[in-house]
Every structure is written in C-alpha cells, then in structure tokens.
Amino acid sequence: MMWNRCEIYQFSRKLLEPKWSKRHECYVSTGFDREIGGENQEVPPEIANAVHNHACRINDSYPPQTIALISREIGKYALLAVATALRDDSDRPLIGYRYFWLEKPSQDGEIDGIGTLLEWWMTQGSPTFQLQPSSSSPKTPPKASSSWLNRHDFLKKYSTDSVKISIKKIEQEKKYSRSPLYLDNITFEDCREFHALALSLQANDSSPLNWAFRVSQLEIPEQFSLVYTQDSDQEQLIIRFDRVPESFSTVSEYISSDIQVKRCLLNLAKNKDLERNLQALSSYLSSLDSDHWNWEIIVDKTALKNHNITAARYRALLAILKPFPEIANWLDWLRKPRGNKQFGRAGIEMQQQALDQNPHLEQRLYALIDDLLITEQYKNRKIPDLPQEKQWLLIRSKSFWSDYFYDSAKYYTKSLLIQIHYPEDCQLDNHFFNKILQDYQQKKLPDATKKRYEFLARLFAEVRAYSLAALFYQVSQGEVPADIYTQAEIHLIDLQKSHRSSGLIGLAWANLTQDLMLLFRNLRGG
C-alpha cells in the first residue's frame, strides 16, 4: 500500500552564533535571527504562518523545566514542536524550538499524524534543539521516514490504566464545571499516554488536535484543547470542551496582532495620539520582549525610505526596540546627507517618551551601549565605527544616553577592577568585559581594533573616567598619555606612562564647566 510509510521533515528556530559561557558552562545565545532555519524541506505556508504568529509558542520568561512538546494539526499537516530552555548572553531565559512535520494522506481520515510523529520521535532518542556553533552541527538535517500509525492502533497501545482513570475523572468533573476544566496533581510521564488521552477526549469532535505537554505558560493557551502544565510548584491538567479555533483563525489573529504593533510604531512616529499609543507599546512589550517580535511583518519598508522627521522618530524607535545592530543602523542613517541635528534630536525625544512609559527598557539600553562600544562584526558584517555619531549620542546630546553612558563608565571601572584583580570573587559573563579582557591578553591587535580602543580611551576621558581611558590607551598604544596617567585613580592593568599629553583633561573640564553654566541658567529660568 503506497501510504504505509511517510516522510518526516524538520526545521528549527534560528539563533545567532552562540558563545561559551564560563558561568553556565554551556553555550548561550547571542541573539535571535529568525523563526525558521535549517529546514530540510520547504516549509508549507500554513506551517510557516503558524510558527511566525506564535501558534506553538511558550512565553520566553517561563521556559520548561526540561523539555516541552506542543502538537498542532494545521489542515493536512501535523506539526510537533520540541521546546528546550536556553539562556542568552545577557543571562535572560530563551527557548529553542525544533519542529518536526509531515503531510497526512487525504485518503485516510483515521491516520494519526501527531501519533506517528511522536512514535518516531521517541524511537529516535527524542531529539531536541541543540545550541552549538555552526561548525559543530550540519546545516541541513537529514530527512527521515516512518510507518504510519492510525488512531485505533495508537489508542490500543497507549491507553493505559492511568489514561482510563484520567478520562473517568474528567467526565465526572465535566458535569459540574465550565470550560476550561482544571485538574491538579495529575501526572503524565509518557507523552504518548498524554496523546492517547487527547485522542480519547477528541473522539466525538472534529476540531484540530492541539495539545501542549509539560509547558509552564503558553502565549495562546486558549488555542489548545488539552494542556499539561508543569512547574516547580504543581502539575495541572487544563481541558477545554469548547471547540478550539481553527489554525487559520489563529494565524489571522496573530498577523493582526503584528499589524497592531506596526501601526502603533507608525502612529508614534507621526506623533499621533501619543498617550494611547505609548500605553499600547507598553502592553506589547509586557507580553513579549521585542527581541522576539515578528519584525519581518512589523517593520514598514515605506517608512524606512522616507527622509523626514517622521522617519527620524520611526528609526529611533526601531533603534531601541529591535536587536543590535539596529542602533548602529540608526546612527549611520543620521550621519548621511539626509540626516541632520534636528532628526537626531527628534529621535531622542521619541526614545525618551518610550522610556518614560517603559522604565524596564533601561537594561536594554545599557546592553545596547555595550554592543555599540565594542562590537566590531555582526553576522559576518562589519559594523561601521561611527566615532562622531557615537560621541554625539553618548556625550554631546546631553540626553538620557549621556546619563546612561556615565553610569556605564562607573560600572565598567568597578567591574573590570574586580574581574582583573579578584577573579575568584566574581566571574562576569558580559560581552563587553570578555572582549576587552580577551584583547588585553593578545600580544598584537589588528590596527582597526587599536583604532577603536583609542577612540574609547578619548571617549571615556571626556566623561572623566580616567581609569578606563588609561586602560584603553595602554591596550591600543602600549602606553598612556601623561595627563591621563596622572588622573587615573585606579590602574586596572599595568600602565606605561608616556611623555606626551592627550590634551583631553582641559576639554573634559571645559565640558563640565559648560554643563554647570547651562544648569545655572536653567535654574535662573534662562
């Protein structure tokens, strides 16, 4: 019979090249790339849309204790998502997904697509998402095949006594409870028994078979007929008797959600109904970190082509919401002929309004400063140095960016002191520190890196962070200008004093005097 065997395909969530974390003793992610990568067969649009629109998504802030499984029937396709808890290089929780899918034969309605995937997955050793350098893993996983399972055979094999007891309990509770029904302290060790329970409960229902196993918190729980939650406190079974929405309804709903975010950002850029749209932005951010938004849908390509104040505000919003290097792209845009000081100031004012409404963005902005100062390449693409633009943003703008940069300088000094001189007391897992310490140990640095570090030395000298300035002069030039050497209260590394002067001490005090005069005028009312 031609339908005896099926082809099983796979793809994964695509993350950027990982790096090794000494603290966690494992690889950690350096950022999100795209939702679908490493596919060994073109992913059908129905599945791609469902994945892009969070139909199989666990909230990143609530990763599974071990691994979680999510199944979906999407038209003629069956999809199994395997979720694994990860960390990123800012020590935030992240989830890796590995997806397996097949196309069901339309000739046989008794075929159990999800059951077939589950049985194959278990016999293959339960493969999961592995965060490894690209050199250690094949770019395209091999295709696989398996024998079909029908519903009757699956139920016969996995409807154990515990499954039958659970069904009786559910039927009893269903008489007295509304949907959804919550049952505590029900334990499932085998995902196939859980699927058998789902099949039994779906016996008289033609809605798609969508369930989640060992999850903490789904992004769209109302789309699943059966959910087995598991966290450190309890285990709970959630059953929905109401008809679960069809998968295409879900996709439409979440495409519209992305469109709402898109409109919100455009309205903010246009200064349209600011208070309401700032509140909406806050709501979107509280639901999902913007690193994981569906930017392919959200970004308005037309807005990026414009050369006006609205475009300046729009790009400034993207700079603080999209992952790095969007902030470098924004500064690069400002330095070109189409940009000017008015565009830069309008953008910072827009960012300030977003920050006032969402103070939790502070940590994100500190991380962006780290990357802006030290990152030389991103996805094999050189990041432009942009020294004048960085100096303007972090010092000359006299904005919240200046305050954050000054705070960062103090934090860098203290943290590097501990990391260099007392490493046994503190192991800092930070891209900024790791890059500096790595380069400090190199006997010879590339000229481009030396130039970048010399720029950082001058930048920190301007905010009177002389200990940091001395460090970067030493690393980049092998010696420290005499005036910087004298002002450095802490020698973070061994320093060699030069006979020349940097000429920056007077500039730093001139900037301070200018700031004090400006403050005095403001206090006097102009």
Short mmCIF file of C-alpha atoms in Angstrom, two decimals:
data_model
loop_
_atom_site.label_atom_id
_atom_site.label_comp_id
_atom_site.label_asym_id
_atom_site.label_seq_id
_atom_site.Cartn_x
_atom_site.Cartn_y
_atom_site.Cartn_z
CA MET A 1 0.00 0.00 0.00
CA MET A 2 1.50 3.36 -1.01
CA TRP A 3 0.53 5.01 2.28
CA ASN A 4 2.40 2.53 4.51
CA ARG A 5 5.25 4.99 5.07
CA CYS A 6 5.53 8.74 5.42
CA GLU A 7 8.27 11.33 5.09
CA ILE A 8 9.14 13.36 8.19
CA TYR A 9 10.76 16.78 7.80
CA GLN A 10 12.20 19.26 10.27
CA PHE A 11 13.40 22.81 10.88
CA SER A 12 14.43 24.88 13.91
CA ARG A 13 14.24 28.32 15.39
CA LYS A 14 17.33 30.14 14.05
CA LEU A 15 19.53 31.84 16.63
CA LEU A 16 22.76 33.74 16.07
CA GLU A 17 26.14 32.04 16.52
CA PRO A 18 26.38 31.06 20.22
CA LYS A 19 29.29 31.64 22.57
CA TRP A 20 30.62 29.67 25.51
CA SER A 21 29.58 30.84 28.98
CA LYS A 22 32.02 30.09 31.78
CA ARG A 23 29.37 30.90 34.31
CA HIS A 24 26.79 28.41 32.99
CA GLU A 25 29.36 26.01 31.50
CA CYS A 26 27.40 25.76 28.29
CA TYR A 27 26.76 27.69 25.09
CA VAL A 28 24.49 30.71 25.34
CA SER A 29 22.69 32.55 22.56
CA THR A 30 23.98 35.89 21.30
CA GLY A 31 20.63 36.82 19.80
CA PHE A 32 17.64 35.89 17.69
CA ASP A 33 17.94 35.52 13.92
CA ARG A 34 14.63 34.23 12.52
CA GLU A 35 11.81 31.83 13.36
CA ILE A 36 12.56 29.25 10.65
CA GLY A 37 16.02 27.96 9.75
CA GLY A 38 17.86 24.77 8.87
CA GLU A 39 14.86 23.33 7.06
CA ASN A 40 15.44 20.13 5.07
CA GLN A 41 12.27 20.66 3.02
CA GLU A 42 10.46 23.82 2.01
CA VAL A 43 8.12 24.64 4.88
CA PRO A 44 4.46 24.86 3.76
CA PRO A 45 2.96 28.36 4.10
CA GLU A 46 0.34 27.07 6.55
CA ILE A 47 3.02 25.85 8.96
CA ALA A 48 5.27 28.88 8.41
CA ASN A 49 2.42 31.26 9.19
CA ALA A 50 1.51 29.35 12.35
CA VAL A 51 5.12 29.43 13.59
CA HIS A 52 5.63 33.10 12.72
CA ASN A 53 2.47 34.01 14.56
CA HIS A 54 3.23 32.21 17.83
CA ALA A 55 0.83 29.30 17.39
CA CYS A 56 3.39 26.98 19.05
CA ARG A 57 4.97 29.49 21.39
CA ILE A 58 5.80 29.32 25.09
CA ASN A 59 6.40 32.63 26.85
CA ASP A 60 10.19 33.11 26.90
CA SER A 61 10.05 34.22 30.53
CA TYR A 62 8.60 30.82 31.53
CA PRO A 63 10.84 28.16 29.96
CA PRO A 64 10.08 24.47 30.56
CA GLN A 65 11.85 22.65 33.37
CA THR A 66 13.28 20.08 30.96
CA ILE A 67 11.68 19.94 27.52
CA ALA A 68 8.11 20.65 26.44
CA LEU A 69 6.10 19.35 23.50
CA ILE A 70 3.45 21.18 21.50
CA SER A 71 1.37 19.49 18.82
CA ARG A 72 -0.82 21.10 16.20
CA GLU A 73 -2.95 19.86 13.34
CA ILE A 74 -2.85 22.50 10.62
CA GLY A 75 -5.04 21.48 7.71
CA LYS A 76 -3.46 18.42 6.10
CA TYR A 77 -0.27 18.80 8.13
CA ALA A 78 0.76 17.52 11.57
CA LEU A 79 3.36 19.53 13.48
CA LEU A 80 5.32 18.64 16.63
CA ALA A 81 7.33 21.39 18.34
CA VAL A 82 10.01 20.40 20.86
CA ALA A 83 10.88 23.31 23.18
CA THR A 84 14.14 23.49 25.15
CA ALA A 85 15.15 26.01 27.83
CA LEU A 86 18.21 28.15 26.97
CA ARG A 87 19.93 31.34 28.18
CA ASP A 88 21.21 34.31 26.21
CA ASP A 89 24.44 36.23 26.80
CA SER A 90 22.58 38.77 28.95
CA ASP A 91 21.50 35.89 31.22
CA ARG A 92 17.87 36.11 30.14
CA PRO A 93 15.75 32.99 29.58
CA LEU A 94 15.23 31.93 25.99
CA ILE A 95 13.58 28.95 24.34
CA GLY A 96 14.91 26.92 21.43
CA TYR A 97 12.43 25.11 19.17
CA ARG A 98 12.95 22.11 16.94
CA TYR A 99 9.99 21.31 14.70
CA PHE A 100 9.00 18.03 13.03
CA TRP A 101 6.20 17.82 10.49
CA LEU A 102 4.52 15.58 7.95
CA GLU A 103 1.75 15.73 5.39
CA LYS A 104 -1.18 13.41 6.04
CA PRO A 105 -2.75 11.41 3.19
CA SER A 106 -6.20 12.77 2.47
CA GLN A 107 -7.41 9.26 1.60
CA ASP A 108 -7.44 8.06 5.21
CA GLY A 109 -9.08 10.11 7.96
CA GLU A 110 -8.03 7.56 10.58
CA ILE A 111 -4.34 8.28 10.13
CA ASP A 112 -2.85 9.73 13.34
CA GLY A 113 -0.32 12.30 12.17
CA ILE A 114 0.65 13.53 15.64
CA GLY A 115 0.89 9.98 16.97
CA THR A 116 3.12 9.00 14.04
CA LEU A 117 5.44 11.93 14.77
CA LEU A 118 5.53 11.13 18.49
CA GLU A 119 6.30 7.44 18.00
CA TRP A 120 9.08 8.25 15.51
CA TRP A 121 10.48 10.98 17.78
CA MET A 122 10.66 8.65 20.78
CA THR A 123 12.34 5.85 18.80
CA GLN A 124 14.95 8.35 17.52
CA GLY A 125 16.03 9.18 21.07
CA SER A 126 13.80 12.26 21.50
CA PRO A 127 15.97 14.77 19.55
CA THR A 128 15.83 18.36 20.83
CA PHE A 129 17.16 21.80 19.92
CA GLN A 130 20.94 21.88 20.46
CA LEU A 131 22.69 25.23 20.83
CA GLN A 132 26.06 24.64 19.19
CA PRO A 133 28.48 26.53 16.94
CA SER A 134 27.60 26.16 13.27
CA SER A 135 30.87 24.29 12.71
CA SER A 136 29.69 21.52 15.07
CA SER A 137 26.29 20.84 13.54
CA PRO A 138 25.11 20.04 10.00
CA LYS A 139 23.49 22.93 8.18
CA THR A 140 20.65 20.73 6.93
CA PRO A 141 19.42 17.74 8.95
CA PRO A 142 18.72 14.54 7.01
CA LYS A 143 15.19 13.63 6.00
CA ALA A 144 13.52 10.65 7.68
CA SER A 145 10.69 8.23 7.10
CA SER A 146 8.39 6.24 9.35
CA SER A 147 5.44 3.88 9.29
CA TRP A 148 2.03 5.46 9.66
CA LEU A 149 0.02 4.88 12.83
CA ASN A 150 -3.76 5.08 12.87
CA ARG A 151 -5.77 6.31 15.83
CA HIS A 152 -7.14 2.89 16.74
CA ASP A 153 -3.70 1.27 16.95
CA PHE A 154 -2.25 4.18 18.92
CA LEU A 155 -5.09 4.07 21.47
CA LYS A 156 -4.81 0.31 21.78
CA LYS A 157 -1.10 0.61 22.56
CA TYR A 158 -1.06 3.63 24.88
CA SER A 159 -4.47 3.80 26.60
CA THR A 160 -3.05 2.60 29.91
CA ASP A 161 -4.95 2.29 33.18
CA SER A 162 -3.79 5.78 34.21
CA VAL A 163 -5.23 7.21 30.98
CA LYS A 164 -8.57 5.47 31.57
CA ILE A 165 -8.69 6.71 35.18
CA SER A 166 -7.99 10.27 33.97
CA ILE A 167 -10.81 10.03 31.41
CA LYS A 168 -13.29 8.91 34.09
CA LYS A 169 -12.22 11.75 36.37
CA ILE A 170 -12.57 14.29 33.57
CA GLU A 171 -16.02 13.03 32.58
CA GLN A 172 -17.14 13.23 36.21
CA GLU A 173 -15.79 16.75 36.75
CA LYS A 174 -17.16 17.90 33.41
CA LYS A 175 -20.72 17.51 34.73
CA TYR A 176 -20.16 20.21 37.34
CA SER A 177 -17.60 22.53 35.75
CA ARG A 178 -17.44 25.03 32.96
CA SER A 179 -14.79 25.02 30.26
CA PRO A 180 -11.89 25.14 30.80
CA LEU A 181 -11.60 22.46 33.46
CA TYR A 182 -8.56 22.50 35.77
CA LEU A 183 -7.39 19.27 37.42
CA ASP A 184 -4.48 19.32 39.87
CA ASN A 185 -1.93 16.64 40.73
CA ILE A 186 -2.37 14.54 37.60
CA THR A 187 0.98 13.24 36.43
CA PHE A 188 1.98 12.06 32.96
CA GLU A 189 5.47 10.64 32.43
CA ASP A 190 4.98 9.46 28.84
CA CYS A 191 3.94 11.94 26.16
CA ARG A 192 2.34 9.10 24.18
CA GLU A 193 -0.06 8.36 27.04
CA PHE A 194 -0.89 12.07 27.09
CA HIS A 195 -1.61 11.96 23.36
CA ALA A 196 -3.81 8.89 23.89
CA LEU A 197 -5.81 10.93 26.42
CA ALA A 198 -6.16 13.74 23.87
CA LEU A 199 -7.35 11.29 21.21
CA SER A 200 -9.94 9.82 23.59
CA LEU A 201 -11.30 13.24 24.54
CA GLN A 202 -11.48 14.24 20.87
CA ALA A 203 -13.36 11.10 19.81
CA ASN A 204 -16.61 12.93 19.04
CA ASP A 205 -15.09 16.23 17.96
CA SER A 206 -13.78 17.16 14.51
CA SER A 207 -11.76 20.19 15.67
CA PRO A 208 -7.95 20.10 15.22
CA LEU A 209 -5.98 18.09 17.76
CA ASN A 210 -3.87 20.73 19.51
CA TRP A 211 -2.18 19.97 22.83
CA ALA A 212 0.79 21.06 24.93
CA PHE A 213 2.82 18.82 27.25
CA ARG A 214 4.96 19.95 30.21
CA VAL A 215 4.71 23.66 29.50
CA SER A 216 4.82 26.47 32.07
CA GLN A 217 2.96 29.24 30.27
CA LEU A 218 1.74 29.27 26.68
CA GLU A 219 1.37 32.53 24.80
CA ILE A 220 -2.03 31.49 23.39
CA PRO A 221 -3.44 28.84 25.79
CA GLU A 222 -6.99 29.21 24.50
CA GLN A 223 -5.94 27.55 21.24
CA PHE A 224 -5.23 24.20 22.88
CA SER A 225 -7.82 21.60 23.80
CA LEU A 226 -5.53 19.88 26.31
CA VAL A 227 -2.62 21.40 28.24
CA TYR A 228 -0.41 19.69 30.81
CA THR A 229 1.39 22.38 32.81
CA GLN A 230 4.37 21.56 34.95
CA ASP A 231 6.38 23.89 37.16
CA SER A 232 8.23 23.68 40.46
CA ASP A 233 5.03 24.07 42.49
CA GLN A 234 2.47 21.82 40.87
CA GLU A 235 1.23 19.87 37.89
CA GLN A 236 -2.10 20.69 36.33
CA LEU A 237 -4.27 19.43 33.51
CA ILE A 238 -6.33 22.00 31.61
CA ILE A 239 -9.15 20.72 29.36
CA ARG A 240 -11.26 22.83 27.03
CA PHE A 241 -14.61 21.40 25.98
CA ASP A 242 -15.40 24.31 23.68
CA ARG A 243 -14.39 23.95 20.07
CA VAL A 244 -10.79 25.11 19.66
CA PRO A 245 -10.36 27.75 16.91
CA GLU A 246 -9.14 26.51 13.55
CA SER A 247 -5.46 27.12 12.93
CA PHE A 248 -6.12 29.63 10.14
CA SER A 249 -8.14 31.74 12.59
CA THR A 250 -5.13 31.77 14.87
CA VAL A 251 -2.82 32.86 12.11
CA SER A 252 -5.15 35.68 11.11
CA GLU A 253 -5.49 36.77 14.72
CA TYR A 254 -1.76 36.94 15.28
CA ILE A 255 -0.97 38.52 11.96
CA SER A 256 -3.43 41.21 13.02
CA SER A 257 -1.55 41.47 16.34
CA ASP A 258 1.70 42.13 14.48
CA ILE A 259 -0.13 44.65 12.32
CA GLN A 260 -1.31 46.39 15.50
CA VAL A 261 2.29 46.72 16.71
CA LYS A 262 3.26 48.01 13.27
CA ARG A 263 0.52 50.66 13.35
CA CYS A 264 1.40 51.60 16.91
CA LEU A 265 5.03 52.37 15.97
CA LEU A 266 3.96 54.32 12.88
CA ASN A 267 1.47 56.36 14.91
CA LEU A 268 4.13 57.16 17.50
CA ALA A 269 6.49 58.29 14.75
CA LYS A 270 3.75 60.58 13.43
CA ASN A 271 3.10 61.99 16.94
CA LYS A 272 -0.44 60.66 16.58
CA ASP A 273 -2.44 60.03 19.78
CA LEU A 274 0.78 59.69 21.77
CA GLU A 275 -0.61 58.74 25.17
CA ARG A 276 -2.78 55.91 23.86
CA ASN A 277 -0.08 54.52 21.58
CA LEU A 278 2.60 54.70 24.28
CA GLN A 279 0.30 52.69 26.54
CA ALA A 280 -0.26 50.20 23.71
CA LEU A 281 3.50 49.88 23.22
CA SER A 282 3.89 49.18 26.92
CA SER A 283 1.27 46.44 26.67
CA TYR A 284 3.02 44.80 23.70
CA LEU A 285 6.39 44.89 25.50
CA SER A 286 4.96 43.35 28.65
CA SER A 287 3.54 40.47 26.59
CA LEU A 288 6.75 39.63 24.72
CA ASP A 289 10.28 41.02 24.67
CA SER A 290 10.75 43.00 21.46
CA ASP A 291 13.80 40.87 20.57
CA HIS A 292 11.28 38.17 19.69
CA TRP A 293 8.72 40.26 17.83
CA ASN A 294 7.98 39.29 14.24
CA TRP A 295 9.97 42.16 12.76
CA GLU A 296 9.56 40.88 9.20
CA ILE A 297 5.89 41.87 9.43
CA ILE A 298 6.22 44.81 11.84
CA VAL A 299 8.83 46.92 10.03
CA ASP A 300 7.28 49.27 7.48
CA LYS A 301 9.59 49.33 4.44
CA THR A 302 8.00 52.51 3.08
CA ALA A 303 8.68 54.42 6.30
CA LEU A 304 12.35 53.48 6.04
CA LYS A 305 12.59 55.10 2.60
CA ASN A 306 11.36 58.50 3.80
CA HIS A 307 13.72 61.37 4.72
CA ASN A 308 11.75 63.45 7.20
CA ILE A 309 11.07 63.97 10.91
CA THR A 310 8.57 61.12 10.96
CA ALA A 311 11.19 58.74 9.56
CA ALA A 312 13.69 60.03 12.14
CA ARG A 313 11.32 59.20 15.00
CA TYR A 314 10.48 55.84 13.45
CA ARG A 315 14.11 54.80 13.05
CA ALA A 316 14.85 55.97 16.59
CA LEU A 317 12.11 53.69 17.94
CA LEU A 318 13.48 50.75 15.97
CA ALA A 319 16.94 51.54 17.35
CA ILE A 320 15.89 50.82 20.94
CA LEU A 321 13.37 48.04 20.23
CA LYS A 322 14.99 45.91 17.53
CA PRO A 323 18.03 43.75 18.35
CA PHE A 324 21.54 45.06 17.70
CA PRO A 325 22.83 46.37 15.28
CA GLU A 326 19.71 48.46 14.61
CA ILE A 327 21.08 51.24 16.83
CA ALA A 328 24.19 51.36 14.63
CA ASN A 329 21.97 51.49 11.54
CA TRP A 330 20.15 54.48 13.06
CA LEU A 331 23.38 56.38 13.74
CA ASP A 332 24.64 55.52 10.26
CA TRP A 333 21.42 56.94 8.79
CA LEU A 334 21.81 60.15 10.80
CA ARG A 335 25.34 60.82 9.54
CA LYS A 336 24.38 60.74 5.88
CA PRO A 337 23.36 63.92 3.99
CA ARG A 338 19.69 63.20 4.51
CA GLY A 339 20.12 63.31 8.31
CA ASN A 340 20.80 66.35 10.50
CA LYS A 341 20.80 67.51 14.12
CA GLN A 342 17.05 68.11 14.02
CA PHE A 343 16.48 64.48 13.05
CA GLY A 344 18.74 63.26 15.85
CA ARG A 345 17.08 65.41 18.49
CA ALA A 346 13.57 64.40 17.38
CA GLY A 347 14.59 60.75 17.56
CA ILE A 348 15.97 61.05 21.09
CA GLU A 349 12.82 62.83 22.26
CA MET A 350 10.78 59.93 20.87
CA GLN A 351 13.02 57.43 22.66
CA GLN A 352 12.70 59.38 25.90
CA GLN A 353 8.91 59.21 25.72
CA ALA A 354 9.05 55.44 25.18
CA LEU A 355 11.47 55.09 28.09
CA ASP A 356 9.31 57.17 30.42
CA GLN A 357 6.39 54.82 29.73
CA ASN A 358 8.55 51.68 29.91
CA PRO A 359 11.30 52.11 32.55
CA HIS A 360 12.22 48.42 32.22
CA LEU A 361 13.81 49.36 28.88
CA GLU A 362 16.74 50.77 30.88
CA GLN A 363 18.61 47.45 30.99
CA ARG A 364 18.09 47.06 27.27
CA LEU A 365 19.64 50.47 26.64
CA TYR A 366 22.66 49.67 28.81
CA ALA A 367 23.17 46.49 26.77
CA LEU A 368 22.89 48.50 23.53
CA ILE A 369 25.64 50.83 24.78
CA ASP A 370 27.85 47.79 25.48
CA ASP A 371 27.36 46.50 21.95
CA LEU A 372 27.74 49.91 20.36
CA LEU A 373 31.12 50.42 22.03
CA ILE A 374 32.69 47.03 21.49
CA THR A 375 31.01 45.06 18.68
CA GLU A 376 33.05 45.07 15.50
CA GLN A 377 31.13 42.49 13.49
CA TYR A 378 27.60 41.16 13.38
CA LYS A 379 26.61 38.10 11.33
CA ASN A 380 29.91 38.40 9.39
CA ARG A 381 29.16 42.03 8.53
CA LYS A 382 31.46 44.78 9.74
CA ILE A 383 29.77 47.33 11.98
CA PRO A 384 30.79 50.88 10.96
CA ASP A 385 32.90 52.69 13.56
CA LEU A 386 30.80 55.90 13.53
CA PRO A 387 33.05 57.70 16.07
CA GLN A 388 31.48 61.14 15.66
CA GLU A 389 27.95 59.77 15.89
CA LYS A 390 28.75 57.72 19.00
CA GLN A 391 30.38 60.74 20.61
CA TRP A 392 27.34 62.84 19.79
CA LEU A 393 24.88 60.27 21.15
CA LEU A 394 26.74 59.34 24.34
CA ILE A 395 28.17 62.75 25.28
CA ARG A 396 27.21 65.73 23.14
CA SER A 397 23.46 65.01 23.06
CA LYS A 398 23.27 65.63 26.83
CA SER A 399 20.31 63.27 26.89
CA PHE A 400 19.42 60.14 28.83
CA TRP A 401 22.04 58.42 26.65
CA SER A 402 24.70 60.66 28.24
CA ASP A 403 23.47 59.75 31.72
CA TYR A 404 23.47 56.05 30.91
CA PHE A 405 26.95 56.26 29.40
CA TYR A 406 28.29 57.98 32.50
CA ASP A 407 26.70 55.30 34.70
CA SER A 408 28.11 52.61 32.41
CA ALA A 409 31.61 54.06 32.78
CA LYS A 410 31.40 53.78 36.57
CA TYR A 411 30.06 50.24 36.30
CA TYR A 412 32.79 49.22 33.83
CA THR A 413 35.52 50.57 36.12
CA LYS A 414 34.25 48.75 39.20
CA SER A 415 33.50 45.50 37.39
CA LEU A 416 36.78 45.35 35.49
CA LEU A 417 38.69 46.02 38.71
CA ILE A 418 37.01 43.01 40.32
CA GLN A 419 37.32 40.83 37.23
CA ILE A 420 41.03 41.56 36.70
CA HIS A 421 42.31 41.63 40.28
CA TYR A 422 39.82 39.41 42.12
CA PRO A 423 38.60 36.90 39.50
CA GLU A 424 37.90 34.25 42.14
CA ASP A 425 35.28 36.53 43.73
CA CYS A 426 33.31 37.33 40.59
CA GLN A 427 33.02 35.78 37.14
CA LEU A 428 31.31 38.32 34.89
CA ASP A 429 29.67 36.84 31.82
CA ASN A 430 29.40 40.02 29.76
CA HIS A 431 30.24 40.57 26.10
CA PHE A 432 31.87 43.95 26.81
CA PHE A 433 34.20 42.68 29.55
CA ASN A 434 35.03 39.42 27.81
CA LYS A 435 36.06 41.20 24.60
CA ILE A 436 38.30 43.69 26.45
CA LEU A 437 40.00 41.03 28.57
CA GLN A 438 40.50 38.81 25.54
CA ASP A 439 42.13 41.62 23.56
CA TYR A 440 44.21 42.71 26.57
CA GLN A 441 45.87 39.28 26.57
CA GLN A 442 46.72 39.48 22.85
CA LYS A 443 50.31 40.41 22.02
CA LYS A 444 49.32 42.17 18.82
CA LEU A 445 45.94 43.60 17.89
CA PRO A 446 44.64 44.44 14.41
CA ASP A 447 45.02 48.11 13.53
CA ALA A 448 41.23 48.51 13.31
CA THR A 449 40.83 47.24 16.89
CA LYS A 450 43.60 49.54 18.12
CA LYS A 451 41.89 52.49 16.47
CA ARG A 452 38.55 51.56 18.07
CA TYR A 453 40.13 51.27 21.53
CA GLU A 454 41.94 54.59 21.13
CA PHE A 455 38.57 56.15 20.34
CA LEU A 456 37.11 54.58 23.52
CA ALA A 457 40.02 56.00 25.51
CA ARG A 458 39.23 59.51 24.29
CA LEU A 459 35.51 58.96 24.85
CA PHE A 460 35.95 57.89 28.48
CA ALA A 461 38.41 60.72 29.11
CA GLU A 462 35.71 63.20 28.08
CA VAL A 463 33.46 61.96 30.90
CA ARG A 464 36.43 61.95 33.31
CA ALA A 465 36.52 58.14 33.54
CA TYR A 466 40.32 58.32 33.51
CA SER A 467 40.97 54.81 34.82
CA LEU A 468 39.09 53.38 31.84
CA ALA A 469 40.73 55.85 29.46
CA ALA A 470 44.15 54.73 30.73
CA LEU A 471 43.26 51.07 30.18
CA PHE A 472 42.21 51.64 26.58
CA TYR A 473 45.25 53.78 25.81
CA GLN A 474 47.51 51.04 27.20
CA VAL A 475 45.77 48.30 25.20
CA SER A 476 45.70 50.31 21.96
CA GLN A 477 49.03 52.17 22.09
CA GLY A 478 51.15 50.33 24.66
CA GLU A 479 51.42 53.48 26.79
CA VAL A 480 49.26 56.12 28.47
CA PRO A 481 49.47 59.90 27.91
CA ALA A 482 50.99 61.60 30.94
CA ASP A 483 47.95 63.69 31.84
CA ILE A 484 45.61 60.67 31.70
CA TYR A 485 48.12 58.55 33.68
CA THR A 486 48.23 61.18 36.43
CA GLN A 487 44.44 61.47 36.66
CA ALA A 488 43.76 57.70 36.71
CA GLU A 489 42.90 56.88 40.32
CA ILE A 490 42.87 53.13 39.66
CA HIS A 491 45.34 51.27 37.48
CA LEU A 492 43.16 48.46 36.19
CA ILE A 493 46.17 46.92 34.42
CA ASP A 494 49.91 47.63 34.37
CA LEU A 495 50.36 51.03 32.74
CA GLN A 496 53.33 52.61 30.96
CA LYS A 497 53.47 56.40 31.24
CA SER A 498 54.12 58.36 28.06
CA HIS A 499 55.89 61.74 27.91
CA ARG A 500 53.22 63.22 25.69
CA SER A 501 49.87 64.66 26.76
CA SER A 502 46.43 63.77 25.41
CA GLY A 503 45.11 67.31 25.68
CA LEU A 504 41.77 65.90 26.85
CA ILE A 505 41.88 66.90 30.52
CA GLY A 506 41.16 70.54 29.73
CA LEU A 507 38.42 69.51 27.30
CA ALA A 508 36.73 67.41 29.98
CA TRP A 509 36.76 70.30 32.45
CA ALA A 510 35.55 72.69 29.76
CA ASN A 511 32.61 70.37 29.10
CA LEU A 512 31.90 70.18 32.83
CA THR A 513 32.00 73.98 33.15
CA GLN A 514 29.67 74.31 30.17
CA ASP A 515 27.24 71.85 31.77
CA LEU A 516 27.32 73.75 35.08
CA MET A 517 26.70 77.08 33.32
CA LEU A 518 23.76 75.56 31.44
CA LEU A 519 22.34 74.18 34.69
CA PHE A 520 22.78 77.59 36.36
CA ARG A 521 20.91 79.33 33.52
CA ASN A 522 18.07 76.80 33.71
CA LEU A 523 17.76 77.30 37.46
CA ARG A 524 17.53 81.06 36.90
CA GLY A 525 14.87 80.49 34.26
CA GLY A 526 17.01 81.19 31.23
#
